[in-house]
Amino acid sequence: AQSVTQLGSHVSVSEGALVLLRCNYSSSVPPYLFWYVQYPNQGLQLLLKYTTGATLVKGINGFEAEFKKSETSFHLTKPSAHMSDAAEYFCAVNGNNRLAFGKGNQVVVIP
Amino acid sequence: DTGVSQDPRHKITKRGQNVTFRCDPISEHNRLYWYRQTLGQGPEFLTYFQNEAQLEKSRLLSDRFSAERPKGSFSTLEIQRTEQGDSAMYLCASSLAPGLAGADEQFFGPGTRLTVL
C-alpha cells in the first residue's frame, strides 16, 4: 500500500526565511503526490501535485516541490516565508482510489 | 459552483446519540469520499462512492457508521450510538471519474467538527 512519511510535526521559521517541509513516500507503482494546506477549522486546499512529467512542480502561494525518485522524496519549499504561511501542511499519495496522508507539519512563522 | 460544501460545520452531541452529516460535492464530480481527521493527525480514508454506488469501506468504518449517496449527488454520513472516540473532523471530498483529465485531484469541503461529550 502507498504511504507517506512527514517528520517533525512542528516547524518554526522566521519571516523571510526558507520554508522546507520533508515528505518521503512508499509506493509500489509510480506515485501521484500532493501537498495540501489546512488553515484552522477549514478543509484542505491543494498547493501542488505531481503526476507525470516535470519533476519540479510549482504551486500556489510561491510553493514548489521536487519529485526525486532515487530518494523517494517530494519535499516542499518556499524561498521566503510570509506570516500568512502559518498553517498545517500535509503530504499525500494517491493509491487504491484514496489519498493516504502523512501526519502533517504545523508551520509557525516568527516575525 | 462554489466547491464542496458540508453541513453542519460543527456538531456537539452526547454519547449514545445519533448524528448525521451532509456533503454536497462539486456538481460534475462522480466520485465522493469521506475522511476522518483526529487532532494532530492527517485525514484517514473512510469510504468512497462512484455515483450512487459505495465501492469501498475502510476498516475504520465500524458498524455504527453508515454512508449513503442515494441519487449520486449529495451524500450523508450517519454515526449511531456515538462514542467519545468518534470526536473528530469529518471531511468530504469529490473528484471527477477516473480516466478524465484532472481526475487525480480531490477537492475538499470545510469539514464537520464533531464533539461527543
mmCIF file of C-alpha atoms in Angstrom:
data_model
loop_
_atom_site.group_PDB
_atom_site.id
_atom_site.type_symbol
_atom_site.label_atom_id
_atom_site.label_comp_id
_atom_site.label_asym_id
_atom_site.label_seq_id
_atom_site.Cartn_x
_atom_site.Cartn_y
_atom_site.Cartn_z
ATOM 1 C CA ALA A 1 0.000 0.000 0.000
ATOM 2 C CA GLN A 2 1.068 3.532 -0.669
ATOM 3 C CA SER A 3 2.120 5.739 2.246
ATOM 4 C CA VAL A 4 3.965 8.937 3.037
ATOM 5 C CA THR A 5 6.097 9.980 5.994
ATOM 6 C CA GLN A 6 6.432 13.518 7.291
ATOM 7 C CA LEU A 7 8.928 14.109 10.067
ATOM 8 C CA GLY A 8 8.923 16.900 12.625
ATOM 9 C CA SER A 9 5.343 17.760 13.443
ATOM 10 C CA HIS A 10 6.070 21.413 14.330
ATOM 11 C CA VAL A 11 8.273 23.601 12.161
ATOM 12 C CA SER A 12 9.235 27.138 13.162
ATOM 13 C CA VAL A 13 10.560 29.501 10.529
ATOM 14 C CA SER A 14 11.421 33.180 10.626
ATOM 15 C CA GLU A 15 9.555 35.522 8.344
ATOM 16 C CA GLY A 16 11.551 35.833 5.122
ATOM 17 C CA ALA A 17 13.452 32.584 5.675
ATOM 18 C CA LEU A 18 13.292 29.384 3.642
ATOM 19 C CA VAL A 19 10.433 27.014 4.308
ATOM 20 C CA LEU A 20 11.368 23.345 3.878
ATOM 21 C CA LEU A 21 8.946 20.534 4.661
ATOM 22 C CA ARG A 22 10.066 16.970 4.032
ATOM 23 C CA CYS A 23 7.990 14.149 2.635
ATOM 24 C CA ASN A 24 9.102 10.647 1.766
ATOM 25 C CA TYR A 25 6.810 8.190 0.058
ATOM 26 C CA SER A 26 6.463 4.465 -0.328
ATOM 27 C CA SER A 27 4.713 3.157 -3.401
ATOM 28 C CA SER A 28 4.798 0.005 -5.472
ATOM 29 C CA VAL A 29 3.701 1.907 -8.575
ATOM 30 C CA PRO A 30 4.647 5.325 -9.973
ATOM 31 C CA PRO A 31 3.104 7.674 -7.416
ATOM 32 C CA TYR A 32 0.843 10.647 -7.729
ATOM 33 C CA LEU A 33 1.915 13.022 -4.946
ATOM 34 C CA PHE A 34 0.204 16.025 -3.431
ATOM 35 C CA TRP A 35 0.762 18.770 -0.899
ATOM 36 C CA TYR A 36 -2.270 20.247 0.831
ATOM 37 C CA VAL A 37 -2.533 23.171 3.254
ATOM 38 C CA GLN A 38 -5.088 23.418 6.046
ATOM 39 C CA TYR A 39 -5.920 26.608 7.925
ATOM 40 C CA PRO A 40 -7.596 26.365 11.345
ATOM 41 C CA ASN A 41 -11.074 24.887 11.240
ATOM 42 C CA GLN A 42 -11.028 24.654 7.471
ATOM 43 C CA GLY A 43 -10.769 21.911 4.883
ATOM 44 C CA LEU A 44 -7.737 21.091 2.800
ATOM 45 C CA GLN A 45 -6.592 23.231 -0.099
ATOM 46 C CA LEU A 46 -4.352 21.824 -2.808
ATOM 47 C CA LEU A 47 -0.960 23.541 -3.014
ATOM 48 C CA LEU A 48 0.528 21.462 -5.817
ATOM 49 C CA LYS A 49 0.660 17.993 -7.288
ATOM 50 C CA TYR A 50 2.979 15.694 -9.178
ATOM 51 C CA THR A 51 1.536 13.146 -11.567
ATOM 52 C CA THR A 52 3.890 12.681 -14.502
ATOM 53 C CA GLY A 53 6.302 14.826 -16.477
ATOM 54 C CA ALA A 54 8.379 17.630 -14.994
ATOM 55 C CA THR A 55 9.761 16.696 -11.593
ATOM 56 C CA LEU A 56 9.877 20.283 -10.308
ATOM 57 C CA VAL A 57 6.316 21.334 -9.644
ATOM 58 C CA LYS A 58 5.211 24.881 -8.897
ATOM 59 C CA GLY A 59 2.101 25.559 -6.901
ATOM 60 C CA ILE A 60 0.129 28.379 -5.391
ATOM 61 C CA ASN A 61 1.409 30.978 -2.927
ATOM 62 C CA GLY A 62 5.024 30.623 -4.115
ATOM 63 C CA PHE A 63 5.447 26.983 -3.064
ATOM 64 C CA GLU A 64 7.205 24.352 -5.121
ATOM 65 C CA ALA A 65 8.197 20.718 -4.705
ATOM 66 C CA GLU A 66 10.592 18.379 -6.442
ATOM 67 C CA PHE A 67 9.905 14.717 -7.102
ATOM 68 C CA LYS A 68 13.062 12.658 -6.619
ATOM 69 C CA LYS A 69 12.523 9.022 -7.437
ATOM 70 C CA SER A 70 16.005 7.978 -6.311
ATOM 71 C CA GLU A 71 15.340 9.426 -2.859
ATOM 72 C CA THR A 72 11.592 8.592 -2.786
ATOM 73 C CA SER A 73 11.044 12.175 -1.741
ATOM 74 C CA PHE A 74 8.712 15.055 -2.534
ATOM 75 C CA HIS A 75 9.894 17.911 -0.326
ATOM 76 C CA LEU A 76 8.003 21.221 -0.265
ATOM 77 C CA THR A 77 9.846 24.547 -0.312
ATOM 78 C CA LYS A 78 9.189 28.261 -0.369
ATOM 79 C CA PRO A 79 12.106 30.683 -0.619
ATOM 80 C CA SER A 80 10.722 33.328 1.726
ATOM 81 C CA ALA A 81 8.171 32.662 4.456
ATOM 82 C CA HIS A 82 5.275 35.030 4.984
ATOM 83 C CA MET A 83 3.110 35.351 8.069
ATOM 84 C CA SER A 84 0.177 34.051 6.051
ATOM 85 C CA ASP A 85 2.014 30.727 5.545
ATOM 86 C CA ALA A 86 1.278 29.742 9.148
ATOM 87 C CA ALA A 87 -0.891 26.639 8.741
ATOM 88 C CA GLU A 88 -0.736 22.864 8.703
ATOM 89 C CA TYR A 89 0.702 21.143 5.662
ATOM 90 C CA PHE A 90 0.015 17.594 4.560
ATOM 91 C CA CYS A 91 1.770 15.418 2.039
ATOM 92 C CA ALA A 92 -0.351 12.732 0.380
ATOM 93 C CA VAL A 93 -0.049 9.917 -2.134
ATOM 94 C CA ASN A 94 -2.865 8.643 -4.323
ATOM 95 C CA GLY A 95 -3.391 4.917 -4.495
ATOM 96 C CA ASN A 96 -6.193 2.375 -4.434
ATOM 97 C CA ASN A 97 -8.814 5.060 -5.035
ATOM 98 C CA ARG A 98 -7.950 7.108 -1.980
ATOM 99 C CA LEU A 99 -5.413 9.561 -0.629
ATOM 100 C CA ALA A 100 -3.023 8.433 2.079
ATOM 101 C CA PHE A 101 -1.837 11.379 4.145
ATOM 102 C CA GLY A 102 1.156 12.000 6.329
ATOM 103 C CA LYS A 103 0.720 13.262 9.884
ATOM 104 C CA GLY A 104 1.281 16.837 8.818
ATOM 105 C CA ASN A 105 3.605 19.712 9.680
ATOM 106 C CA GLN A 106 2.353 22.638 11.758
ATOM 107 C CA VAL A 107 4.242 25.667 10.459
ATOM 108 C CA VAL A 108 4.759 28.627 12.763
ATOM 109 C CA VAL A 109 6.131 31.823 11.257
ATOM 110 C CA ILE A 110 8.123 34.006 13.638
ATOM 111 C CA PRO A 111 8.051 37.742 12.928
ATOM 112 C CA ASP B 1 -20.271 26.270 -8.456
ATOM 113 C CA THR B 2 -18.634 27.196 -5.176
ATOM 114 C CA GLY B 3 -16.980 23.887 -4.361
ATOM 115 C CA VAL B 4 -17.689 21.119 -1.889
ATOM 116 C CA SER B 5 -19.986 22.082 0.967
ATOM 117 C CA GLN B 6 -20.667 20.316 4.252
ATOM 118 C CA ASP B 7 -23.348 20.760 6.843
ATOM 119 C CA PRO B 8 -23.245 21.288 9.748
ATOM 120 C CA ARG B 9 -19.813 22.791 10.318
ATOM 121 C CA HIS B 10 -19.904 21.937 13.990
ATOM 122 C CA LYS B 11 -21.870 19.362 15.956
ATOM 123 C CA ILE B 12 -21.833 18.759 19.687
ATOM 124 C CA THR B 13 -23.670 15.701 20.902
ATOM 125 C CA LYS B 14 -23.918 13.485 23.926
ATOM 126 C CA ARG B 15 -22.554 9.984 23.963
ATOM 127 C CA GLY B 16 -25.088 7.495 22.663
ATOM 128 C CA GLN B 17 -26.888 9.912 20.371
ATOM 129 C CA ASN B 18 -27.089 9.532 16.592
ATOM 130 C CA VAL B 19 -25.713 12.202 14.272
ATOM 131 C CA THR B 20 -25.921 12.748 10.525
ATOM 132 C CA PHE B 21 -23.685 14.873 8.337
ATOM 133 C CA ARG B 22 -24.300 16.019 4.790
ATOM 134 C CA CYS B 23 -21.890 16.629 1.931
ATOM 135 C CA ASP B 24 -22.676 18.317 -1.378
ATOM 136 C CA PRO B 25 -19.909 17.674 -3.909
ATOM 137 C CA ILE B 26 -18.964 19.701 -6.952
ATOM 138 C CA SER B 27 -21.829 19.082 -9.329
ATOM 139 C CA GLU B 28 -19.969 17.385 -12.185
ATOM 140 C CA HIS B 29 -17.932 15.116 -9.907
ATOM 141 C CA ASN B 30 -18.820 11.431 -9.971
ATOM 142 C CA ARG B 31 -16.676 10.385 -7.033
ATOM 143 C CA LEU B 32 -17.256 11.337 -3.422
ATOM 144 C CA TYR B 33 -15.015 10.476 -0.475
ATOM 145 C CA TRP B 34 -15.292 10.631 3.294
ATOM 146 C CA TYR B 35 -12.241 11.048 5.528
ATOM 147 C CA ARG B 36 -11.828 11.403 9.284
ATOM 148 C CA GLN B 37 -9.198 13.626 10.867
ATOM 149 C CA THR B 38 -8.351 13.462 14.555
ATOM 150 C CA LEU B 39 -6.293 16.053 16.375
ATOM 151 C CA GLY B 40 -2.686 16.137 15.285
ATOM 152 C CA GLN B 41 -3.178 13.565 12.542
ATOM 153 C CA GLY B 42 -3.663 13.600 8.809
ATOM 154 C CA PRO B 43 -7.018 12.652 7.310
ATOM 155 C CA GLU B 44 -7.787 8.927 7.145
ATOM 156 C CA PHE B 45 -9.903 7.376 4.422
ATOM 157 C CA LEU B 46 -13.328 6.073 5.434
ATOM 158 C CA THR B 47 -15.244 5.311 2.253
ATOM 159 C CA TYR B 48 -15.921 6.425 -1.295
ATOM 160 C CA PHE B 49 -18.726 6.421 -3.865
ATOM 161 C CA GLN B 50 -18.808 6.444 -7.596
ATOM 162 C CA ASN B 51 -22.167 7.918 -8.463
ATOM 163 C CA GLU B 52 -24.593 6.193 -6.048
ATOM 164 C CA ALA B 53 -22.512 3.051 -5.554
ATOM 165 C CA GLN B 54 -20.417 2.718 -2.413
ATOM 166 C CA LEU B 55 -17.340 0.981 -3.750
ATOM 167 C CA GLU B 56 -15.132 0.627 -0.697
ATOM 168 C CA LYS B 57 -15.245 0.983 3.061
ATOM 169 C CA SER B 58 -12.269 1.238 5.372
ATOM 170 C CA ARG B 59 -11.902 -0.965 8.415
ATOM 171 C CA LEU B 60 -12.189 2.324 10.342
ATOM 172 C CA LEU B 61 -15.854 2.412 9.353
ATOM 173 C CA SER B 62 -17.441 0.336 12.096
ATOM 174 C CA ASP B 63 -20.989 -0.993 12.017
ATOM 175 C CA ARG B 64 -22.151 2.178 13.745
ATOM 176 C CA PHE B 65 -21.220 4.195 10.684
ATOM 177 C CA SER B 66 -23.260 4.261 7.509
ATOM 178 C CA ALA B 67 -22.872 6.392 4.409
ATOM 179 C CA GLU B 68 -25.248 6.888 1.528
ATOM 180 C CA ARG B 69 -25.369 8.719 -1.753
ATOM 181 C CA PRO B 70 -28.891 7.924 -2.893
ATOM 182 C CA LYS B 71 -29.088 9.838 -6.155
ATOM 183 C CA GLY B 72 -25.434 10.130 -6.939
ATOM 184 C CA SER B 73 -25.361 13.734 -5.835
ATOM 185 C CA PHE B 74 -25.166 14.634 -2.127
ATOM 186 C CA SER B 75 -24.049 12.143 0.494
ATOM 187 C CA THR B 76 -24.834 11.590 4.159
ATOM 188 C CA LEU B 77 -22.702 10.036 6.862
ATOM 189 C CA GLU B 78 -24.545 8.767 9.921
ATOM 190 C CA ILE B 79 -22.984 7.693 13.183
ATOM 191 C CA GLN B 80 -25.209 5.737 15.531
ATOM 192 C CA ARG B 81 -24.682 5.487 19.287
ATOM 193 C CA THR B 82 -21.831 7.968 19.241
ATOM 194 C CA GLU B 83 -18.787 7.400 21.442
ATOM 195 C CA GLN B 84 -16.223 9.884 22.686
ATOM 196 C CA GLY B 85 -13.687 8.322 20.338
ATOM 197 C CA ASP B 86 -15.807 9.477 17.404
ATOM 198 C CA SER B 87 -14.855 13.083 18.131
ATOM 199 C CA ALA B 88 -13.022 14.263 15.032
ATOM 200 C CA MET B 89 -13.247 16.380 11.908
ATOM 201 C CA TYR B 90 -15.160 14.587 9.156
ATOM 202 C CA LEU B 91 -14.043 15.704 5.730
ATOM 203 C CA CYS B 92 -15.774 15.160 2.423
ATOM 204 C CA ALA B 93 -14.026 15.361 -0.936
ATOM 205 C CA SER B 94 -15.060 14.906 -4.547
ATOM 206 C CA SER B 95 -13.341 14.256 -7.845
ATOM 207 C CA LEU B 96 -14.032 13.510 -11.459
ATOM 208 C CA ALA B 97 -14.383 9.910 -12.562
ATOM 209 C CA PRO B 98 -11.179 8.012 -13.397
ATOM 210 C CA GLY B 99 -9.844 8.498 -16.873
ATOM 211 C CA LEU B 100 -10.870 12.125 -17.143
ATOM 212 C CA ALA B 101 -8.293 14.890 -17.137
ATOM 213 C CA GLY B 102 -7.824 16.113 -13.580
ATOM 214 C CA ALA B 103 -9.454 13.035 -12.053
ATOM 215 C CA ASP B 104 -6.468 12.555 -9.768
ATOM 216 C CA GLU B 105 -7.290 15.704 -7.786
ATOM 217 C CA GLN B 106 -9.690 15.608 -4.862
ATOM 218 C CA PHE B 107 -11.420 18.798 -3.757
ATOM 219 C CA PHE B 108 -12.197 19.026 -0.062
ATOM 220 C CA GLY B 109 -15.044 20.609 1.801
ATOM 221 C CA PRO B 110 -14.603 22.628 5.017
ATOM 222 C CA GLY B 111 -15.398 19.629 7.212
ATOM 223 C CA THR B 112 -17.791 18.910 10.072
ATOM 224 C CA ARG B 113 -16.228 19.008 13.509
ATOM 225 C CA LEU B 114 -17.924 16.524 15.831
ATOM 226 C CA THR B 115 -17.554 16.696 19.584
ATOM 227 C CA VAL B 116 -19.013 13.857 21.632
ATOM 228 C CA LEU B 117 -19.458 14.677 25.304
#
